[in-house]
Short mmCIF file of C-alpha atoms and ligand atoms in Angstrom, two decimals:
data_model
loop_
_atom_site.label_atom_id
_atom_site.label_comp_id
_atom_site.label_asym_id
_atom_site.label_seq_id
_atom_site.Cartn_x
_atom_site.Cartn_y
_atom_site.Cartn_z
CA SER A 297 0.00 0.00 0.00
CA ILE A 298 0.98 3.63 -0.57
CA HIS A 299 1.78 6.10 2.23
CA HIS A 300 2.31 9.87 2.14
CA GLN A 301 2.77 12.29 4.99
CA ILE A 302 0.17 14.66 3.51
CA VAL A 303 -2.49 13.61 1.02
CA ILE A 304 -4.55 16.27 -0.80
CA VAL A 305 -7.81 15.15 -2.36
CA GLY A 306 -8.59 17.26 -5.45
CA GLY A 307 -6.19 19.31 -7.58
CA GLY A 308 -8.58 22.20 -8.24
CA ALA A 309 -8.25 25.82 -7.21
CA ALA A 310 -7.89 24.82 -3.56
CA GLY A 311 -5.82 21.64 -3.71
CA LEU A 312 -3.09 23.00 -6.00
CA GLY A 313 -2.65 26.21 -4.02
CA VAL A 314 -2.35 24.32 -0.73
CA ALA A 315 0.17 21.90 -2.29
CA ALA A 316 2.29 24.81 -3.52
CA ARG A 317 2.29 26.50 -0.10
CA LEU A 318 3.28 23.21 1.57
CA ALA A 319 6.11 22.82 -0.94
CA HIS A 320 7.33 26.36 -0.11
CA ALA A 321 7.23 25.41 3.58
CA GLY A 322 9.56 22.49 2.88
CA CYS A 323 7.07 19.60 3.09
CA LYS A 324 8.65 16.82 1.04
CA ASN A 325 6.10 14.05 1.08
CA VAL A 326 2.89 15.47 -0.39
CA ALA A 327 0.58 13.68 -2.83
CA ILE A 328 -2.34 15.17 -4.79
CA ILE A 329 -5.07 12.79 -5.87
CA GLU A 330 -6.77 14.30 -8.93
CA PRO A 331 -8.52 12.33 -11.70
CA SER A 332 -8.55 14.99 -14.42
CA ASP A 333 -5.59 15.69 -16.72
CA LYS A 334 -7.10 19.14 -17.37
CA HIS A 335 -7.51 22.02 -14.94
CA TYR A 336 -10.19 24.66 -15.54
CA TYR A 337 -10.24 28.31 -14.56
CA GLN A 338 -14.02 28.23 -14.07
CA PRO A 339 -14.46 31.99 -13.43
CA PHE A 340 -13.68 32.53 -17.15
CA TRP A 341 -16.81 30.63 -18.19
CA THR A 342 -19.00 33.69 -17.55
CA LEU A 343 -16.93 35.54 -20.17
CA VAL A 344 -16.88 32.52 -22.53
CA GLY A 345 -20.69 32.40 -22.40
CA ALA A 346 -20.77 36.06 -23.40
CA GLY A 347 -18.34 35.65 -26.31
CA VAL A 348 -15.56 37.69 -24.67
CA VAL A 349 -12.94 34.91 -24.40
CA LYS A 350 -12.63 31.43 -25.94
CA ARG A 351 -13.24 28.45 -23.70
CA GLU A 352 -9.76 27.11 -24.56
CA GLN A 353 -8.36 30.07 -22.56
CA SER A 354 -9.83 28.53 -19.39
CA VAL A 355 -7.96 25.22 -19.52
CA ARG A 356 -4.40 24.07 -18.83
CA PRO A 357 -2.90 20.59 -18.41
CA THR A 358 -2.87 19.44 -14.78
CA ALA A 359 0.64 18.03 -15.19
CA GLY A 360 2.13 21.52 -15.56
CA LEU A 361 0.43 22.76 -12.37
CA ILE A 362 1.62 20.16 -9.88
CA PRO A 363 4.21 21.91 -7.68
CA ASN A 364 7.79 20.64 -7.67
CA GLY A 365 8.21 17.97 -5.06
CA ALA A 366 4.54 16.97 -4.88
CA LYS A 367 3.40 13.69 -6.38
CA TRP A 368 0.33 13.53 -8.63
CA ILE A 369 -1.75 10.37 -8.29
CA GLN A 370 -4.13 10.39 -11.26
CA ASP A 371 -7.13 8.69 -9.72
CA ALA A 372 -10.38 9.57 -7.93
CA VAL A 373 -11.03 8.95 -4.25
CA SER A 374 -14.04 6.70 -3.67
CA GLU A 375 -14.01 6.06 0.09
CA PHE A 376 -12.59 7.61 3.27
CA ASP A 377 -11.65 5.71 6.43
CA PRO A 378 -10.47 8.56 8.69
CA ALA A 379 -10.37 6.42 11.84
CA ALA A 380 -7.65 4.33 10.15
CA ASN A 381 -6.03 7.31 8.32
CA ARG A 382 -6.66 5.62 4.98
CA LEU A 383 -8.61 6.14 1.83
CA ARG A 384 -9.42 4.12 -1.25
CA THR A 385 -9.49 5.14 -4.90
CA ARG A 386 -11.72 4.18 -7.77
CA GLY A 387 -8.65 2.59 -9.36
CA GLY A 388 -8.42 0.23 -6.36
CA LYS A 389 -5.47 1.85 -4.55
CA ASP A 390 -5.30 1.94 -0.74
CA ILE A 391 -3.53 5.08 0.39
CA SER A 392 -2.62 5.98 3.97
CA TYR A 393 -1.57 9.38 5.33
CA ASP A 394 -0.56 11.23 8.46
CA TYR A 395 -2.50 14.38 7.42
CA LEU A 396 -5.35 14.79 4.95
CA VAL A 397 -6.62 17.85 3.07
CA VAL A 398 -10.02 17.36 1.42
CA ALA A 399 -10.73 19.65 -1.56
CA PRO A 400 -12.77 17.89 -4.27
CA GLY A 401 -15.11 20.84 -4.98
CA LEU A 402 -18.82 20.59 -5.68
CA GLN A 403 -20.72 17.95 -7.58
CA ILE A 404 -23.09 19.23 -10.26
CA ASP A 405 -26.44 17.45 -10.09
CA TRP A 406 -27.65 17.87 -13.69
CA HIS A 407 -30.05 14.94 -13.24
CA LYS A 408 -32.01 16.73 -10.50
CA ILE A 409 -33.80 18.88 -13.09
CA LYS A 410 -36.06 16.61 -15.10
CA GLY A 411 -35.33 16.80 -18.82
CA LEU A 412 -32.07 18.74 -18.39
CA PRO A 413 -29.39 16.10 -19.14
CA GLU A 414 -30.90 15.28 -22.55
CA SER A 415 -31.72 18.88 -23.54
CA LEU A 416 -28.53 20.68 -22.43
CA GLY A 417 -26.76 22.44 -25.30
CA LYS A 418 -29.67 21.99 -27.73
CA ASN A 419 -32.66 24.07 -28.90
CA GLY A 420 -32.15 27.04 -26.65
CA VAL A 421 -31.06 25.25 -23.46
CA CYS A 422 -27.60 26.30 -22.33
CA SER A 423 -25.38 26.69 -19.25
CA ASN A 424 -22.15 28.37 -18.19
CA TYR A 425 -21.62 25.67 -15.55
CA SER A 426 -19.58 23.24 -17.63
CA TYR A 427 -16.79 23.37 -20.17
CA ASP A 428 -18.82 21.20 -22.54
CA ALA A 429 -21.96 23.35 -22.40
CA VAL A 430 -20.52 26.86 -22.10
CA ASN A 431 -20.24 27.54 -25.85
CA SER A 432 -23.98 26.96 -26.17
CA THR A 433 -24.65 30.07 -24.05
CA TRP A 434 -22.84 32.36 -26.46
CA GLU A 435 -24.48 30.62 -29.45
CA ASN A 436 -27.91 31.32 -27.99
CA ILE A 437 -27.17 34.92 -27.07
CA ARG A 438 -25.63 35.64 -30.47
CA ASN A 439 -28.50 34.08 -32.40
CA PHE A 440 -31.35 35.44 -30.26
CA LYS A 441 -34.00 37.21 -32.34
CA GLY A 442 -36.28 38.33 -29.49
CA GLY A 443 -38.77 36.48 -27.28
CA ASN A 444 -38.34 35.02 -23.80
CA ALA A 445 -34.84 34.69 -22.36
CA VAL A 446 -35.22 32.76 -19.11
CA PHE A 447 -32.58 32.33 -16.34
CA ASN A 448 -32.64 30.49 -13.01
CA PHE A 449 -30.84 30.38 -9.68
CA PRO A 450 -31.28 26.99 -7.94
CA PRO A 451 -31.52 26.44 -4.17
CA PRO A 452 -28.04 27.21 -2.74
CA PRO A 453 -25.30 26.43 -2.05
CA ILE A 454 -23.88 26.75 -5.54
CA LYS A 455 -20.44 27.84 -6.63
CA CYS A 456 -20.19 31.52 -7.50
CA ALA A 457 -23.64 32.68 -6.49
CA GLY A 458 -23.21 35.71 -8.75
CA ALA A 459 -22.67 33.74 -11.97
CA PRO A 460 -26.38 33.04 -12.71
CA GLN A 461 -27.24 36.74 -12.79
CA LYS A 462 -24.01 37.71 -14.55
CA ALA A 463 -25.08 35.52 -17.49
CA MET A 464 -28.40 37.37 -17.60
CA TYR A 465 -26.93 40.89 -17.39
CA LEU A 466 -24.52 40.15 -20.24
CA ALA A 467 -27.36 38.75 -22.39
CA GLU A 468 -29.50 41.79 -21.66
CA ASP A 469 -26.68 44.14 -22.59
CA TYR A 470 -26.02 42.23 -25.82
CA PHE A 471 -29.69 42.31 -26.86
CA ARG A 472 -29.73 46.07 -26.23
CA ARG A 473 -26.64 46.57 -28.39
CA GLN A 474 -28.25 44.46 -31.17
CA GLY A 475 -31.39 46.60 -31.10
CA ILE A 476 -33.65 43.70 -30.08
CA ARG A 477 -34.10 44.57 -26.40
CA ASP A 478 -37.66 45.89 -26.97
CA LYS A 479 -38.62 42.52 -28.48
CA SER A 480 -37.08 40.57 -25.57
CA ARG A 481 -38.37 39.67 -22.13
CA LEU A 482 -35.74 38.68 -19.55
CA VAL A 483 -37.06 36.60 -16.67
CA TYR A 484 -35.05 35.44 -13.63
CA TYR A 485 -36.43 32.63 -11.45
CA CYS A 486 -34.50 32.79 -8.22
CA ALA A 487 -34.87 30.21 -5.42
CA THR A 488 -33.62 32.64 -2.76
CA PRO A 489 -35.67 35.55 -1.35
CA THR A 490 -33.13 38.22 -2.41
CA ILE A 491 -30.96 38.92 -5.46
CA PHE A 492 -27.67 38.54 -3.52
CA SER A 493 -26.75 37.32 -0.03
CA ALA A 494 -24.91 40.45 1.14
CA PRO A 495 -27.52 43.25 1.52
CA HIS A 496 -24.94 45.98 0.80
CA TYR A 497 -24.66 44.74 -2.81
CA ALA A 498 -28.22 43.40 -3.18
CA LYS A 499 -29.57 46.94 -2.90
CA ALA A 500 -27.11 48.23 -5.51
CA LEU A 501 -27.96 45.42 -7.94
CA THR A 502 -31.68 46.00 -7.59
CA GLU A 503 -31.53 49.78 -7.93
CA GLN A 504 -28.75 50.19 -10.49
CA VAL A 505 -29.27 47.11 -12.66
CA VAL A 506 -32.46 45.06 -12.29
CA LYS A 507 -35.02 47.87 -12.11
CA PRO A 508 -33.64 50.38 -14.63
CA ARG A 509 -32.98 47.60 -17.15
CA ASP A 510 -36.47 46.18 -16.80
CA ILE A 511 -35.51 42.63 -15.79
CA GLU A 512 -38.35 40.55 -14.37
CA VAL A 513 -37.33 38.78 -11.15
CA HIS A 514 -39.38 36.12 -9.34
CA PHE A 515 -37.98 35.22 -5.94
CA LYS A 516 -38.57 31.84 -4.25
CA HIS A 517 -39.19 30.16 -7.58
CA ASP A 518 -37.29 27.07 -8.71
CA LEU A 519 -36.77 25.48 -12.14
CA VAL A 520 -37.81 21.84 -11.73
CA GLU A 521 -38.32 20.50 -15.26
CA ILE A 522 -37.56 21.28 -18.89
CA ARG A 523 -40.01 20.22 -21.59
CA ALA A 524 -37.70 20.61 -24.53
CA ALA A 525 -40.17 19.60 -27.26
CA ALA A 526 -42.59 22.35 -26.24
CA LYS A 527 -39.77 24.76 -25.20
CA GLU A 528 -41.35 25.19 -21.79
CA ALA A 529 -39.75 25.41 -18.35
CA VAL A 530 -41.68 24.11 -15.35
CA ILE A 531 -41.21 26.53 -12.47
CA GLN A 532 -42.24 25.78 -8.90
CA ASN A 533 -43.35 28.45 -6.45
CA LEU A 534 -41.43 27.53 -3.29
CA ASP A 535 -44.05 29.14 -1.00
CA ASN A 536 -47.11 27.20 -2.10
CA GLY A 537 -45.64 24.37 -4.22
CA GLU A 538 -47.66 25.32 -7.28
CA THR A 539 -46.07 25.10 -10.71
CA ILE A 540 -46.28 27.37 -13.71
CA LEU A 541 -45.21 26.84 -17.32
CA GLN A 542 -42.77 29.38 -18.69
CA PRO A 543 -42.21 29.29 -22.46
CA TYR A 544 -38.63 30.11 -23.49
CA ASP A 545 -36.70 30.93 -26.62
CA MET A 546 -33.49 30.74 -24.65
CA LEU A 547 -33.05 29.10 -21.21
CA HIS A 548 -29.81 29.54 -19.27
CA VAL A 549 -29.75 26.79 -16.66
CA VAL A 550 -27.80 26.77 -13.42
CA PRO A 551 -28.04 23.20 -12.15
CA PRO A 552 -28.38 22.29 -8.46
CA MET A 553 -25.11 21.35 -6.75
CA SER A 554 -24.11 19.42 -3.65
CA ALA A 555 -21.12 17.90 -1.91
CA PRO A 556 -19.61 15.02 -3.95
CA ASP A 557 -21.38 11.73 -3.16
CA PHE A 558 -18.20 10.08 -1.81
CA VAL A 559 -17.89 12.92 0.71
CA LYS A 560 -21.59 12.84 1.64
CA GLN A 561 -21.37 9.12 2.36
CA SER A 562 -18.21 9.36 4.46
CA PRO A 563 -17.64 9.87 8.21
CA LEU A 564 -16.08 13.25 7.32
CA ALA A 565 -19.42 14.80 6.34
CA ASN A 566 -21.77 16.98 8.36
CA ALA A 567 -25.55 16.54 8.09
CA ALA A 568 -25.64 18.55 4.87
CA GLY A 569 -22.91 16.38 3.31
CA TYR A 570 -19.96 18.83 3.43
CA VAL A 571 -16.63 18.16 5.14
CA ASP A 572 -17.28 19.16 8.73
CA VAL A 573 -14.59 21.69 9.65
CA SER A 574 -14.16 24.57 12.09
CA LYS A 575 -15.17 27.75 10.29
CA GLU A 576 -12.16 29.55 11.76
CA THR A 577 -9.30 27.04 11.58
CA LEU A 578 -10.48 24.73 8.74
CA GLN A 579 -9.57 21.75 10.94
CA HIS A 580 -12.01 18.85 11.01
CA VAL A 581 -14.22 18.89 14.10
CA ARG A 582 -13.76 15.16 14.83
CA TYR A 583 -10.47 14.19 13.10
CA PRO A 584 -7.72 16.68 14.06
CA ASN A 585 -5.35 15.48 11.31
CA VAL A 586 -7.92 16.29 8.62
CA PHE A 587 -8.51 19.72 7.05
CA SER A 588 -10.81 20.93 4.30
CA ILE A 589 -10.93 24.00 2.06
CA GLY A 590 -13.04 25.36 -0.77
CA ASP A 591 -16.37 24.32 -2.20
CA ALA A 592 -16.52 20.85 -0.57
CA SER A 593 -15.97 22.24 2.93
CA SER A 594 -18.67 23.20 5.42
CA LEU A 595 -17.28 26.77 5.66
CA PRO A 596 -20.41 28.95 5.70
CA THR A 597 -19.25 31.50 3.15
CA SER A 598 -20.06 31.80 -0.52
CA LYS A 599 -18.20 29.27 -2.64
CA THR A 600 -15.69 31.07 -4.85
CA ALA A 601 -12.07 30.85 -5.97
CA ALA A 602 -11.57 34.19 -4.22
CA ALA A 603 -12.66 32.61 -0.93
CA VAL A 604 -10.27 29.72 -1.57
CA ARG A 605 -7.44 32.21 -2.11
CA ALA A 606 -8.19 33.75 1.28
CA GLN A 607 -8.60 30.38 3.05
CA SER A 608 -5.40 28.79 1.78
CA PRO A 609 -2.87 30.60 4.03
CA PHE A 610 -5.01 29.84 7.11
CA LEU A 611 -5.25 26.16 6.28
CA VAL A 612 -1.51 25.83 5.71
CA THR A 613 -0.54 27.81 8.82
CA ASN A 614 -2.86 25.66 10.94
CA LEU A 615 -1.84 22.37 9.35
CA LEU A 616 1.85 23.17 9.91
CA ALA A 617 1.06 24.04 13.54
CA VAL A 618 -0.66 20.68 14.05
CA ILE A 619 2.26 18.86 12.41
CA ALA A 620 4.58 20.67 14.86
CA GLY A 621 2.41 19.54 17.77
CA ARG A 622 0.79 22.91 18.43
CA GLN A 623 -2.83 24.08 18.40
CA PRO A 624 -4.19 25.70 15.23
CA THR A 625 -4.70 29.40 15.99
CA ALA A 626 -5.01 31.24 12.65
CA ASN A 627 -8.64 32.27 12.23
CA TYR A 628 -10.28 32.81 8.82
CA ASP A 629 -12.95 35.54 8.81
CA GLY A 630 -15.05 34.16 5.91
CA TYR A 631 -13.67 36.60 3.32
CA THR A 632 -15.14 35.94 -0.13
CA SER A 633 -15.51 38.00 -3.25
CA CYS A 634 -17.78 38.02 -6.25
CA PRO A 635 -16.98 40.11 -9.32
CA LEU A 636 -20.55 40.88 -10.44
CA ILE A 637 -20.34 41.60 -14.15
CA THR A 638 -23.36 43.74 -14.96
CA GLY A 639 -22.70 44.18 -18.69
CA TYR A 640 -19.89 44.40 -21.27
CA GLY A 641 -17.31 46.62 -19.56
CA LYS A 642 -19.21 46.99 -16.28
CA LEU A 643 -18.68 45.33 -12.92
CA ILE A 644 -19.64 45.66 -9.24
CA LEU A 645 -16.94 44.06 -7.07
CA ALA A 646 -18.58 42.48 -4.01
CA GLU A 647 -16.25 41.53 -1.14
CA PHE A 648 -17.61 40.44 2.24
CA ASP A 649 -17.09 38.20 5.28
CA TYR A 650 -19.06 35.65 7.33
CA ASP A 651 -21.33 38.40 8.66
CA LEU A 652 -22.02 39.60 5.09
CA ASN A 653 -20.31 42.88 5.96
CA PRO A 654 -18.37 44.48 3.12
CA CYS A 655 -14.57 44.17 3.31
CA GLU A 656 -13.49 46.06 0.25
CA THR A 657 -10.00 46.25 -1.25
CA PHE A 658 -10.25 49.53 -3.17
CA PRO A 659 -10.55 53.06 -1.79
CA PHE A 660 -13.80 53.80 -3.65
CA ASP A 661 -17.44 52.69 -3.42
CA GLN A 662 -17.39 49.21 -4.98
CA ARG A 663 -21.19 49.16 -5.31
CA LYS A 664 -20.87 51.36 -8.39
CA GLU A 665 -20.55 49.67 -11.79
CA ARG A 666 -17.02 50.33 -13.04
CA TYR A 667 -14.96 49.69 -16.17
CA SER A 668 -11.78 49.42 -14.09
CA MET A 669 -13.27 46.52 -12.11
CA TYR A 670 -14.29 44.81 -15.36
CA LEU A 671 -10.68 45.04 -16.52
CA LEU A 672 -9.62 43.53 -13.18
CA LYS A 673 -11.88 40.52 -13.82
CA ARG A 674 -10.90 40.17 -17.47
CA TYR A 675 -7.13 40.66 -17.18
CA VAL A 676 -5.83 40.77 -13.60
CA LEU A 677 -7.73 38.05 -11.71
CA PRO A 678 -6.71 35.30 -14.19
CA VAL A 679 -3.03 36.20 -13.64
CA MET A 680 -3.57 36.21 -9.87
CA TYR A 681 -5.10 32.74 -10.23
CA TRP A 682 -2.54 31.02 -12.48
CA ASP A 683 0.61 32.81 -11.30
CA GLY A 684 -0.46 33.65 -7.76
CA MET A 685 -2.81 31.34 -5.90
CA LEU A 686 -2.02 28.12 -7.80
CA LYS A 687 1.67 28.80 -7.15
CA GLY A 688 1.06 29.33 -3.45
CA SER A 689 1.25 33.09 -3.13
CA ASN A 690 -1.40 35.76 -2.94
CA PHE A 691 0.32 37.88 -5.56
CA PRO A 692 -0.12 40.75 -5.87
CA LYS A 693 -1.78 41.02 -2.46
CA PRO A 694 0.36 40.04 0.51
CA GLY A 695 -2.39 37.80 1.90
CA ARG A 696 -4.65 38.04 4.88
CA ALA A 697 -3.24 35.39 7.21
P1 FAD B 1205 -12.63 22.96 -7.90
O1 FAD B 1205 -11.76 24.06 -8.40
O2 FAD B 1205 -13.89 22.70 -8.61
O3 FAD B 1205 -11.71 21.66 -7.89
C1 FAD B 1205 -12.13 20.41 -7.42
C2 FAD B 1205 -11.19 19.36 -7.98
O4 FAD B 1205 -11.44 18.10 -7.34
C3 FAD B 1205 -11.37 19.14 -9.47
O5 FAD B 1205 -10.13 19.26 -10.13
C4 FAD B 1205 -11.94 17.74 -9.57
O6 FAD B 1205 -11.52 17.04 -10.74
C5 FAD B 1205 -11.39 17.08 -8.30
N1 FAD B 1205 -12.18 15.92 -7.86
C6 FAD B 1205 -13.51 15.71 -8.02
N2 FAD B 1205 -13.85 14.50 -7.54
C7 FAD B 1205 -12.72 13.95 -7.04
C8 FAD B 1205 -12.42 12.70 -6.42
N3 FAD B 1205 -13.36 11.76 -6.24
N4 FAD B 1205 -11.15 12.45 -6.03
C9 FAD B 1205 -10.17 13.38 -6.23
N5 FAD B 1205 -10.40 14.57 -6.83
C10 FAD B 1205 -11.65 14.84 -7.23
N6 FAD B 1205 -15.07 32.03 -8.34
C11 FAD B 1205 -14.59 33.29 -8.17
O7 FAD B 1205 -13.83 33.52 -7.24
N7 FAD B 1205 -14.95 34.30 -9.01
C12 FAD B 1205 -15.76 34.10 -10.07
O8 FAD B 1205 -16.05 35.03 -10.83
C13 FAD B 1205 -16.27 32.79 -10.30
N8 FAD B 1205 -17.08 32.53 -11.34
C14 FAD B 1205 -17.50 31.25 -11.58
C15 FAD B 1205 -18.29 31.01 -12.68
C16 FAD B 1205 -18.71 29.72 -12.99
C17 FAD B 1205 -19.58 29.49 -14.19
C18 FAD B 1205 -18.30 28.64 -12.15
C19 FAD B 1205 -18.71 27.23 -12.49
C20 FAD B 1205 -17.52 28.88 -11.03
C21 FAD B 1205 -17.12 30.19 -10.73
N9 FAD B 1205 -16.34 30.48 -9.59
C22 FAD B 1205 -15.89 31.76 -9.39
C23 FAD B 1205 -16.18 29.46 -8.53
C24 FAD B 1205 -14.81 28.78 -8.49
O9 FAD B 1205 -14.49 28.22 -9.74
C25 FAD B 1205 -14.84 27.69 -7.41
O10 FAD B 1205 -15.37 28.20 -6.22
C26 FAD B 1205 -13.44 27.14 -7.13
O11 FAD B 1205 -12.94 26.53 -8.30
C27 FAD B 1205 -13.48 26.17 -5.96
O12 FAD B 1205 -12.25 25.52 -5.80
P2 FAD B 1205 -12.18 23.99 -5.28
O13 FAD B 1205 -10.76 23.62 -5.37
O14 FAD B 1205 -12.91 23.87 -4.01
O15 FAD B 1205 -13.02 23.18 -6.37
#
């Protein structure tokens, strides 16, 4: 059987950054278990769906991103046995560890919307939530001739809670520029009771974007079925359970998401299925040699790469403390960020903590739509991702730990 001092499950935004920081700290025996030979910069998919960048710009080979000194095991974890400090892979390997970092992201539950798996990418049904489907969003926006453009936000948690409305704002802006806005109705079915979790930004979005641009929003409504032949979406009112039929010419779908099944079914999970960690230290509440970070963790903040970037130094500081026989004492404040693209060349940069209080980076009111913040999203954040966080630094910011 195979043994490593530190095993990291998942080589996504979180796993690779943690591995790089551990390498910088001199850890020599680190393995990353990651099934995919491709790594995706998912935040680019919003721009791919709007025709701003090509989807190929969001992908790089995993092999080139594994930090020097770490070992890549190309396999998927299928079972955890934390009491025995072991796990098993789909390929049949038994791997033991002294310390475990769990970072396999979210599972996308396409099948939970009836009719979605077979209609995705065809006849008006599209989604920015996968590499395979994302080009269909731009195809639909580009070829739209007027009619109903329908968007949804499923019951949370989802990754990047801003992405569903970003897709809609970009479509709306494009229709306006094409001169077909007056022939188009944009409808947003949103499972939550507000447009955005942090009230500071929710108010700005409603007053500066949704109302003046005449977007129809229905809160506490959930997309439950797609009838592709009739081009109708079945929408459920979450207050009274009643359903309505919404005809669409274009339907941008955000699928429900959950913790990966192998996490849900393991002793590491909390009742909701996520890896049960302290929201301050990222240490597991029952297994002190286990940590978790990112979308698969129970951390009660919004699930973004920006949050992962903030969490990473805390996890590594605390893990190194535990390895040295000390208590973990670095406390994460829940910092997350969501670059809310409100149109071509316009962006509201939301940044907030566990209490949904703003914690803004720039010395101006970030609730205002700005071109400079759009340029940050388009050009600066990708560099910070590939050359900063995946390499284990918070370039160009010194980091919050
Ligand atoms: P991921 O990056 O998803 O990585 C998980 C990794 O685990 C994957 O490589 C996967 O292959 C691997 N894995 C899965 N199963 C197993 C297994 N059984 N065993 C081992 N490994 C496994 N964030 C922002 O900050 N800003 C944005 O503007 C933004 N926009 C977004 C737009 C879209 C459309 C999407 C989809 C996401 C967006 N995000 C954004 C969210 C961001 O991409 C995620 O929050 C971030 O990638 C989470 O990092 P993670 O490492 O937890 O998960």
